[in-house]
Coordinates of C-alpha atoms in Angstrom, one line a residue:
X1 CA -0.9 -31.5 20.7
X2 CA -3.5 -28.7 21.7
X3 CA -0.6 -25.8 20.6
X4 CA 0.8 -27.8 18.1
X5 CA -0.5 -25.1 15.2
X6 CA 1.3 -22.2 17.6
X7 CA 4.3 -24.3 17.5
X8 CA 4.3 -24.9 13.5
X9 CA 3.4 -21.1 13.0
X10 CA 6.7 -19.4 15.5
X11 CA 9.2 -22.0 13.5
X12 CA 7.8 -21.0 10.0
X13 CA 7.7 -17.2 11.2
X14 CA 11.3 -17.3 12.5
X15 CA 12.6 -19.5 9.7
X16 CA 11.2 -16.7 7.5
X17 CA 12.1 -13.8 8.8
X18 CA 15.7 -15.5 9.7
X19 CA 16.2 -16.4 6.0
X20 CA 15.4 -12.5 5.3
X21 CA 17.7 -11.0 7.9
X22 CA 20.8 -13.6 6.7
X23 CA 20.4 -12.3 2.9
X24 CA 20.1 -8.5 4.5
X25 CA 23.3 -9.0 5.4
X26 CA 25.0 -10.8 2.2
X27 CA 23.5 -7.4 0.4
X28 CA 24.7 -4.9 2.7
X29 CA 27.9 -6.8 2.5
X30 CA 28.2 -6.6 -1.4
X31 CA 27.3 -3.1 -1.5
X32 CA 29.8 -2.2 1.3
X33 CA 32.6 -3.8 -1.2
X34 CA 32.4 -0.9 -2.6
X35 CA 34.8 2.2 -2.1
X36 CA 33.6 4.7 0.6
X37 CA 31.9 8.3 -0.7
X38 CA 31.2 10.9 1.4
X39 CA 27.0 11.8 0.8
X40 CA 26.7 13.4 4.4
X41 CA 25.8 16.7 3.3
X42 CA 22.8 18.8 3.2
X43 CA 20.9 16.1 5.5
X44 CA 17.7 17.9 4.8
X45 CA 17.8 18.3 0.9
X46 CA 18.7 14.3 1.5
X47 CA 15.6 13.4 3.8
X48 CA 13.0 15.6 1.8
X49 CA 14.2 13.7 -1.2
X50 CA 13.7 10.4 0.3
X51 CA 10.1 11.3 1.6
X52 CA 9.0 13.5 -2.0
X53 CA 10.4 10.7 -4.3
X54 CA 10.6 7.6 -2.4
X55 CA 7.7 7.8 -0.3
X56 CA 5.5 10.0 -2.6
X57 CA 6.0 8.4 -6.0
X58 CA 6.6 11.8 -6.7
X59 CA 8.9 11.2 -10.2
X60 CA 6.6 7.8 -11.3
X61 CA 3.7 10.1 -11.7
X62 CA 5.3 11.4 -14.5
X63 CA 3.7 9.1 -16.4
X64 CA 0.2 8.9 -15.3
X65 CA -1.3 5.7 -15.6
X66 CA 1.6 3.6 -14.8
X67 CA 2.7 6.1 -11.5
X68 CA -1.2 6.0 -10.3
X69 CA -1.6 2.1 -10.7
X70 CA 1.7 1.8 -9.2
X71 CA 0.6 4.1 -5.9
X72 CA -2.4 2.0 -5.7
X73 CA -0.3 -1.4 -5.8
X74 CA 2.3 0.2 -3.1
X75 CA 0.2 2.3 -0.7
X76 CA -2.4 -0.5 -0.8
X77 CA -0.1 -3.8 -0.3
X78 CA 1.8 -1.9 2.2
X79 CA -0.6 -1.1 4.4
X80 CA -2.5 -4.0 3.8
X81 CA 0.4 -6.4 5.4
X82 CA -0.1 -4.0 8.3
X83 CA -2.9 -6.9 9.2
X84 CA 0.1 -9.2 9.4
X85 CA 0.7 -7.9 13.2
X86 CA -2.6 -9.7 13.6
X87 CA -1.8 -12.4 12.2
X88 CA 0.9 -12.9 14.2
X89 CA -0.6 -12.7 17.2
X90 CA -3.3 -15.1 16.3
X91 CA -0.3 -17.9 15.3
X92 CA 1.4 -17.3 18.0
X93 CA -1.7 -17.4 21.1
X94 CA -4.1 -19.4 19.0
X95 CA -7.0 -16.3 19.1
X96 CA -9.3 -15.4 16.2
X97 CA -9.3 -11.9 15.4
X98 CA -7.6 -10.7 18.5
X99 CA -7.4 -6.4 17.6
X100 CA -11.4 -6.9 17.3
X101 CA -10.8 -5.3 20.7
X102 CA -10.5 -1.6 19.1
X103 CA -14.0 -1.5 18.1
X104 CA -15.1 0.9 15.1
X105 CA -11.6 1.8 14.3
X106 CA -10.8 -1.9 13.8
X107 CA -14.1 -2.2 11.2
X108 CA -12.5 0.7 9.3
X109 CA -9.3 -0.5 9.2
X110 CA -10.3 -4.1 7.9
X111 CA -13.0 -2.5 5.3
X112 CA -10.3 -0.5 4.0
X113 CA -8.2 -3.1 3.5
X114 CA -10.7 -5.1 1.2
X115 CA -11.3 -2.0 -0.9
X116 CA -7.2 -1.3 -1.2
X117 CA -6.8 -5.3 -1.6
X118 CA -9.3 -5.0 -4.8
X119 CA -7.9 -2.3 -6.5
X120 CA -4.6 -3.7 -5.9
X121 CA -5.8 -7.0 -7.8
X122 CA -6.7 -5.0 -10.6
X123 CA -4.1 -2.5 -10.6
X124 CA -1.6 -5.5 -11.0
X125 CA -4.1 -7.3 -13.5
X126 CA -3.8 -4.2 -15.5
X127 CA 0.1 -4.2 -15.2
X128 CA 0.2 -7.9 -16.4
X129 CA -1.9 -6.7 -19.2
X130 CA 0.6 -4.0 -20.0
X131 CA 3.9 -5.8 -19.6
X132 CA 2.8 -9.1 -21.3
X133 CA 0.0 -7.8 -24.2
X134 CA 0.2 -4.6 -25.1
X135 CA 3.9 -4.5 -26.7
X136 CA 5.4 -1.5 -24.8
X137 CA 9.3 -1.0 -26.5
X138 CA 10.6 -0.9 -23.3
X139 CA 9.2 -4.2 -22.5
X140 CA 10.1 -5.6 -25.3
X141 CA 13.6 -4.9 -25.5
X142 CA 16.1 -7.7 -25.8
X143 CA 18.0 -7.1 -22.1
X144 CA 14.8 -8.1 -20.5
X145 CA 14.3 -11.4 -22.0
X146 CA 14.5 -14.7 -19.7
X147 CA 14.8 -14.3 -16.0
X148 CA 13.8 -10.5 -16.1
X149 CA 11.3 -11.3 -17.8
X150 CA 9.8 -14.0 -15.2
X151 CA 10.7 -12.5 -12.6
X152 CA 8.7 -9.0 -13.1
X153 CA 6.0 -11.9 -13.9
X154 CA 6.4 -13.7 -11.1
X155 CA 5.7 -11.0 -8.6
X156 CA 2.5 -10.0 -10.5
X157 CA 1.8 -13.5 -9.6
X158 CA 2.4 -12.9 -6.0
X159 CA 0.6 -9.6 -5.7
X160 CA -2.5 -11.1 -7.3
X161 CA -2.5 -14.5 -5.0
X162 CA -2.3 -12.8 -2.0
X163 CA -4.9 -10.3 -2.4
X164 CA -7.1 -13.1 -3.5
X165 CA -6.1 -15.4 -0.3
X166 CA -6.6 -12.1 1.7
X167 CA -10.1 -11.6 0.2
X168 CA -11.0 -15.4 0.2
X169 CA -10.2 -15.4 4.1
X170 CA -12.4 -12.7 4.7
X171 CA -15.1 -14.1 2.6
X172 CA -15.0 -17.2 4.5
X173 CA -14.8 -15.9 7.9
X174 CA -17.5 -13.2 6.9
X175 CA -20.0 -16.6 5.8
X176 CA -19.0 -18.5 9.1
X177 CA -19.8 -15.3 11.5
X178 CA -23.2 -14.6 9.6
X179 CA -24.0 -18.4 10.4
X180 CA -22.4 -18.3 13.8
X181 CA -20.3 -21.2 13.5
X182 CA -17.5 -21.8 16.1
X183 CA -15.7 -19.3 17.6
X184 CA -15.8 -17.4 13.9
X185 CA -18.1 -14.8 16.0
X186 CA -16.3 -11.5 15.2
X187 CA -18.0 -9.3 13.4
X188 CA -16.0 -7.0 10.9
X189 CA -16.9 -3.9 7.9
X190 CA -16.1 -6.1 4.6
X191 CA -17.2 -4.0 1.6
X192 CA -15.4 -6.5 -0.9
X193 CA -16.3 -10.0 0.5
X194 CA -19.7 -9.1 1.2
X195 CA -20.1 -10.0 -2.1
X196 CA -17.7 -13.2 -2.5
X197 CA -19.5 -14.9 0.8
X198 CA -22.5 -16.4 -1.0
X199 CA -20.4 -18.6 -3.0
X200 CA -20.3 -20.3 -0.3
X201 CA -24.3 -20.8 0.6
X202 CA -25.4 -24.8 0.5
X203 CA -21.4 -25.6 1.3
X204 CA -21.0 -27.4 4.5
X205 CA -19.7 -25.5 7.3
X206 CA -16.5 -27.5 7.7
X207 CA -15.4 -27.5 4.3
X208 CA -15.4 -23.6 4.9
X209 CA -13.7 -23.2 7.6
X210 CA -10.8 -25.1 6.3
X211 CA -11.0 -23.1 3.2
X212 CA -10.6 -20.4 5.6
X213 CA -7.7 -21.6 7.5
X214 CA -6.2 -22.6 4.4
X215 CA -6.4 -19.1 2.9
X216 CA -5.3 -17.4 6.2
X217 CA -2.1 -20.2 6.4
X218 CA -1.4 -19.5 2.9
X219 CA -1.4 -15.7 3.2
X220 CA 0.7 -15.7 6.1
X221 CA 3.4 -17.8 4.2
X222 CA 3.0 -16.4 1.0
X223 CA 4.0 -13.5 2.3
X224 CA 6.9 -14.8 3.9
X225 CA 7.7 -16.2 0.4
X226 CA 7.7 -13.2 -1.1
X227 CA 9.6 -11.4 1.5
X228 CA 12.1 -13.8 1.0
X229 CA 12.0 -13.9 -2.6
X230 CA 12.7 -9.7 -2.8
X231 CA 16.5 -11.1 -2.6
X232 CA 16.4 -12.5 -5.8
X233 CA 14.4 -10.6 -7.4
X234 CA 14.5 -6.9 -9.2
X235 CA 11.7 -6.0 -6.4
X236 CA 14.5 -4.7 -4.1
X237 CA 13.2 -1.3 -4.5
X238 CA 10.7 -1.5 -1.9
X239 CA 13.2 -1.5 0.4
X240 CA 16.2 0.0 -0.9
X241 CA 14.5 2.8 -2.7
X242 CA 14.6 4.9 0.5
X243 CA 18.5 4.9 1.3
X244 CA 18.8 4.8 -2.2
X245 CA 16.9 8.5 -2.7
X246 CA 18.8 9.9 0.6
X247 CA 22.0 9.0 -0.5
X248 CA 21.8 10.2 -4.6
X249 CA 23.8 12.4 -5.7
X250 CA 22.5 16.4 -5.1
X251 CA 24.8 17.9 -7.6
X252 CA 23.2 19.5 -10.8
X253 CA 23.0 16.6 -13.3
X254 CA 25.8 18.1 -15.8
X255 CA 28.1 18.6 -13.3
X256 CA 30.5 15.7 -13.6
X257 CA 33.5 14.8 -11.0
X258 CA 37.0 14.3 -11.4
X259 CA 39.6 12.3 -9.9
X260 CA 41.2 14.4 -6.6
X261 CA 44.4 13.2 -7.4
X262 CA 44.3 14.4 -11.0
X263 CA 43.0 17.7 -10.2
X264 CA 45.9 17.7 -7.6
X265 CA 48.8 17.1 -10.2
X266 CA 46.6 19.6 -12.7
X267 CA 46.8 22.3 -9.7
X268 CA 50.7 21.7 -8.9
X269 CA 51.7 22.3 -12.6
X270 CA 49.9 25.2 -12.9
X271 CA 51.3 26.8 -9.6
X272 CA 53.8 24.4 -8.1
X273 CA 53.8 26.9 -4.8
X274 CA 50.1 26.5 -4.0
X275 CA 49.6 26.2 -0.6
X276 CA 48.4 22.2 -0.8
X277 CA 51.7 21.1 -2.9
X278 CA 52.9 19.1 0.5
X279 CA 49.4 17.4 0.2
X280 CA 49.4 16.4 -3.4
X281 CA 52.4 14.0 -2.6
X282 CA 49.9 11.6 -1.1
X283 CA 49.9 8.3 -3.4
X284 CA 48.1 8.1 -6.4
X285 CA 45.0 5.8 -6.7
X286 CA 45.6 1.9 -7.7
X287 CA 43.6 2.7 -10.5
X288 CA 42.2 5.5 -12.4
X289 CA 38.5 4.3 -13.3
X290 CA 36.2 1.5 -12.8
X291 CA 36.5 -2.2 -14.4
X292 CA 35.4 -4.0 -12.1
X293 CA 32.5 -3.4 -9.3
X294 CA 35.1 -3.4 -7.0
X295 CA 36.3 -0.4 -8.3
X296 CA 33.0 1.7 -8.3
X297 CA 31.5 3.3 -4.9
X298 CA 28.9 1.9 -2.7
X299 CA 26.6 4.3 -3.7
X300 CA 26.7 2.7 -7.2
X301 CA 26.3 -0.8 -5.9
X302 CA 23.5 0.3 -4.0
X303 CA 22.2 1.6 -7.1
X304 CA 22.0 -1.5 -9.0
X305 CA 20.3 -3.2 -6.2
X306 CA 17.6 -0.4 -6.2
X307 CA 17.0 -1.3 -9.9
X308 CA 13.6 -2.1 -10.6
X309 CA 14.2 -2.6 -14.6
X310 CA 11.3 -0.2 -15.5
X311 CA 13.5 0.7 -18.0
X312 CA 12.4 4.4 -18.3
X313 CA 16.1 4.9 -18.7
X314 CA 16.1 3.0 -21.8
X315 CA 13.5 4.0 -23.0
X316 CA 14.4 8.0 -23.0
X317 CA 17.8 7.4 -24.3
X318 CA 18.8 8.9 -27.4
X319 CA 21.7 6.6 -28.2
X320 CA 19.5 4.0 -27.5
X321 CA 16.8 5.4 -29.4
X322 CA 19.1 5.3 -32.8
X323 CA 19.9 1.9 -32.5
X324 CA 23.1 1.9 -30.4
X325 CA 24.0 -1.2 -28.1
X326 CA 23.7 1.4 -24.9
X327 CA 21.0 0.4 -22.3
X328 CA 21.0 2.1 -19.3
X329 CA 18.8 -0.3 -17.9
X330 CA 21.1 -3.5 -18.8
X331 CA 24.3 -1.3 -17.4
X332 CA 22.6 -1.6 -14.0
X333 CA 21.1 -5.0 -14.3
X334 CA 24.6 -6.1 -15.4
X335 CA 26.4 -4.5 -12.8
X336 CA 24.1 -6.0 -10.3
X337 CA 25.0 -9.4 -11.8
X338 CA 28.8 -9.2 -11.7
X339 CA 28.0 -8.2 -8.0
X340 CA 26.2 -11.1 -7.0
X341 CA 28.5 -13.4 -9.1
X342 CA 31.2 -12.1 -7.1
X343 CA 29.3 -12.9 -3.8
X344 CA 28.7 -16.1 -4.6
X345 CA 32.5 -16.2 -4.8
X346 CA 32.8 -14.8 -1.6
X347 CA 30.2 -17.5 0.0
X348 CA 31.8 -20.4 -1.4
X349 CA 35.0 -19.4 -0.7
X350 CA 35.1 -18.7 3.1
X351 CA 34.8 -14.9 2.5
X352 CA 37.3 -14.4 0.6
X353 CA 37.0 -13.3 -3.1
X354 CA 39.2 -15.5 -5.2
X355 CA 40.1 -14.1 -9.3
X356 CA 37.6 -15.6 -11.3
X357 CA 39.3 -14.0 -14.2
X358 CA 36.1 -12.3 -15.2
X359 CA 35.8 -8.3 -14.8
X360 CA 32.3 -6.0 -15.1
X361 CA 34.2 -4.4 -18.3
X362 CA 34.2 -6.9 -21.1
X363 CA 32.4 -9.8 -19.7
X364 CA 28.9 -8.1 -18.6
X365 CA 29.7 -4.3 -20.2
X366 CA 31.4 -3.6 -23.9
X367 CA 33.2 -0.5 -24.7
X368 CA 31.0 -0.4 -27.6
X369 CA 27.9 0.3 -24.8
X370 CA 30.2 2.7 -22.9
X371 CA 31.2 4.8 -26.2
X372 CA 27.3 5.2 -27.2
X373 CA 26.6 7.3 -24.3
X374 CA 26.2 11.0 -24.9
X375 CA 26.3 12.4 -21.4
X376 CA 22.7 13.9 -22.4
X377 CA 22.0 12.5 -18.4
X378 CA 18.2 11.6 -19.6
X379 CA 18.6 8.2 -17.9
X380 CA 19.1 9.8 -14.8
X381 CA 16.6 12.6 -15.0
X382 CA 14.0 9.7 -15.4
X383 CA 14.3 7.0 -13.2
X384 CA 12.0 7.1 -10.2
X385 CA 14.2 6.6 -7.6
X386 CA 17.1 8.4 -8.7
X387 CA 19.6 5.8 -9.9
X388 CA 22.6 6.9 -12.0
X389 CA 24.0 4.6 -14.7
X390 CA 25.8 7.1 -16.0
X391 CA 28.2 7.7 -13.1
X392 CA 29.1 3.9 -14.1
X393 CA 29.2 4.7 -17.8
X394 CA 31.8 7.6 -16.7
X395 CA 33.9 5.8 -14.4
X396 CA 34.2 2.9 -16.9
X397 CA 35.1 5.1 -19.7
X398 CA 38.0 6.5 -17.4
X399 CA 39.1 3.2 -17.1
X400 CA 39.3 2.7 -20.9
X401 CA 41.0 6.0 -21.3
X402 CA 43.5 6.3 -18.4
X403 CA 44.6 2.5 -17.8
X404 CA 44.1 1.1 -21.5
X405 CA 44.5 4.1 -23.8
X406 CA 41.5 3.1 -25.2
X407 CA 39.3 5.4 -26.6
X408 CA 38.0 5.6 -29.8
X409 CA 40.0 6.6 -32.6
X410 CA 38.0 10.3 -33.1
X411 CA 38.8 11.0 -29.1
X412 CA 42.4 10.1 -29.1
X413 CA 43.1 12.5 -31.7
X414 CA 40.5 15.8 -29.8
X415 CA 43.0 14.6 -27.1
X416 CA 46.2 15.0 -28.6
X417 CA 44.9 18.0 -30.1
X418 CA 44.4 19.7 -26.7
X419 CA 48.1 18.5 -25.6
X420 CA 49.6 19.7 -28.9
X421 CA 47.4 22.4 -29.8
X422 CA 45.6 23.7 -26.6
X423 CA 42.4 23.4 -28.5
X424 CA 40.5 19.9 -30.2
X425 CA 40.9 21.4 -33.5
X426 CA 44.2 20.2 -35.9
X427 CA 45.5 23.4 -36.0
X428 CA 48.4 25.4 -34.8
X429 CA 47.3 27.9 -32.5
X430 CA 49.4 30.6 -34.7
X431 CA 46.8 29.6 -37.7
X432 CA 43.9 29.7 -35.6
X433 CA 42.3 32.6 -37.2
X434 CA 43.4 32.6 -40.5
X435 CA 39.9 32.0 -41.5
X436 CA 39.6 35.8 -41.4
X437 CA 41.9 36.4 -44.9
X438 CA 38.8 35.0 -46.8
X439 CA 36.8 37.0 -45.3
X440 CA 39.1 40.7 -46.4

């Protein structure tokens, strides 16, 4: 019975971080469904990227307040779960405090922490504030009603109870040590809880120490909770932002690509001896486009899992901006949707995906959305971590154009224009210029 708590504290830590690892997995396997894309190139470009825009918030500081409040709540509840190693150790061997041992770094390190844990409490009282009362558009905006909305809720909700736990432990450890109680007789820098301690003058000693362990049992699983929880949740970015960053594309945003196999047959009837003609008889692709997620790459699957719903796209979109239907921000929340539907398929069918009948385009994505989009590429100039919706918009639209003949009645006739005429205009290329006989 003596390591009964030790015992309690390893099955709740590897039940946690078990849970976290299996749902690792059900993501990397949805995102490696897929097809393959070759982003190997320019490794350094790629890793200066990750570290200028991943690791230093470098595009969320674009807007000030939000990209400062939003280093504070990162930088600060990062580093602050740093003080989980400790809290391992003390679960697992039963000590108090054990990294005491460093001395004066250790007060530094723990006084820190309270200072970052405060501003992170009101950092993320101020975003609450923001998102809930001050009627931002892109808040407001009918693709992040429901579950989007109570879910960027909820981890406000997390953020602000552990830094209170975190804070409340200290406060009540700090009050036992200054009264020497038990074995609370570790000394420690606490710039924050200094203050909170005297709440608990004229309480009996007892009833703050369990308050203490309390706090410190709830912190510890809270944030196993939320760890957990990042798997259902839009808050995906704190981990995936980084391979996310590395592996966006480095091309100049207006540069758009095209289908090999097109450019192939393109090549071919323009100079049938080119050197490549034996190549170009390789098989042309199953289809031309994307309707489906299984038909886009992995980079944008990845992408809709790196979604965090800011919805700066949105927001800067002009099509959205003059009431179209286009989102940006709802083509990557939808496309993140159809992908988990379709691996909860794949669970409950032995890992196999059987047809549901239900595709990306049409069920989650309209044409009407697709058509809206201007190519202007503001969605992905603005996102902070350098997600692309258009890539999906474009593949989609290929879909419509090369599989369905689909396109809207004003770009079938540019195109048959260019096949007829060699130009989008209706006329004959022998009365292209007879605008000039007004002009004489």
């Amino acid at each position: 019975m003596e390591y009964i708590d030790n015992i309690v504290f390893a099955i709740i830590l590897i039940g946690g971080f078990g849970f976290f690892v299996r749902n690792c997995k059900k993501i990397i396997r949805n995102i490696n469904l897929g097809k393959y894309i070759d982003r190997s190139d320019n490794s350094s470009l790629r890793w200066k990227n990750m570290a200028m825009i991943a690791l230093g918030q470098s595009k969320m500081v674009k807007r000030p307040l939000a990209g400062i409040l939003h280093i504070v709540v990162y930088v600060g509840f990062i580093l602050i779960n740093i003080e989980l190693l400790e809290i391992v150790i003390d679960g697992l061997f039963g000590t108090h405090r054990v990294l005491s041992i460093m001395g004066g770094f250790y007060q530094v390190v723990i006084g820190s922490f309270e200072i970052l844990a405060f501003l992170v409490l009101i950092s993320v009282i101020i975003f609450w504030f923001r998102r809930n009362l001050s009627n931002i558009k892109r808040f407001l905006s009918a693709d992040l009603k429901g579950w989007a909305k109570q879910d960027a809720n909820n981890i406000l909700y997390f953020e602000m109870a552990l830094m209170t736990l975190f804070l409340v432990m200290n406060a009540s450890d700090l009050h036992l040590n200054i009264n020497n109680y038990d074995h609370y007789n570790v000394s420690f820098t606490a710039p924050i809880s200094q203050f909170i301690q005297p709440i608990f003058d004229g309480m009996d000693f007892q009833t703050v120490a369990l308050i203490e362990r309390v706090s410190w049992w709830l912190h510890i699983v809270g944030i196993l909770v939320f760890l957990n929880y990042l798997y259902y949740s839009k808050h995906l970015h704190i981990l995936l932002a980084f391979p996310n960053t590395y592996y966006a594309d480095l091309n100049a945003k207006g540069k758009m690509d095209n289908l090999e196999s097109v450019t192939k047959e393109v090549k071919l009837m323009l100079d049938p001896n080119m050197a490549f003609a034996a190549s170009a008889e390789t098989e042309a692709p199953a289809k031309f486009g994307a309707s489906d997620v299984f038909d886009l790459n992995k980079v944008q699957l990845l992408n809709a899992y790196t979604c965090t719903e800011c919805g700066r796209c949105t927001s800067v979109c002009p099509a959205n901006q003059t009431g179209k239907k286009l989102s940006p921000r709802k083509i990557m929340m939808d496309t993140r949707d159809r992908l988990e539907e379709v691996g909860k398929n794949i669970d409950s069918n032995q890992g196999t995906f059987v047809n549901d009948n239900k595709a990306l385009l049409n069920d989650y994505i309209s044409p009407e959305e697709l058509w809206a989009c201007t190519t202007c590429n503001a969605c992905v100039e603005e996102c902070p971590v350098n997600i692309s919706p258009l890539s999906i918009i474009l593949d989609m639209r290929r879909y419509l154009v090369m599989e369905q003949s689909a396109a809207p009645t004003e770009l079938n006739g540019m195109m048959t224009n260019i096949e007829n005429n060699g130009a989008p205009w209706p006329y004959n290329q022998m009365d292209r210029l007879n605008w000039k006989n007004e002009l004489l």
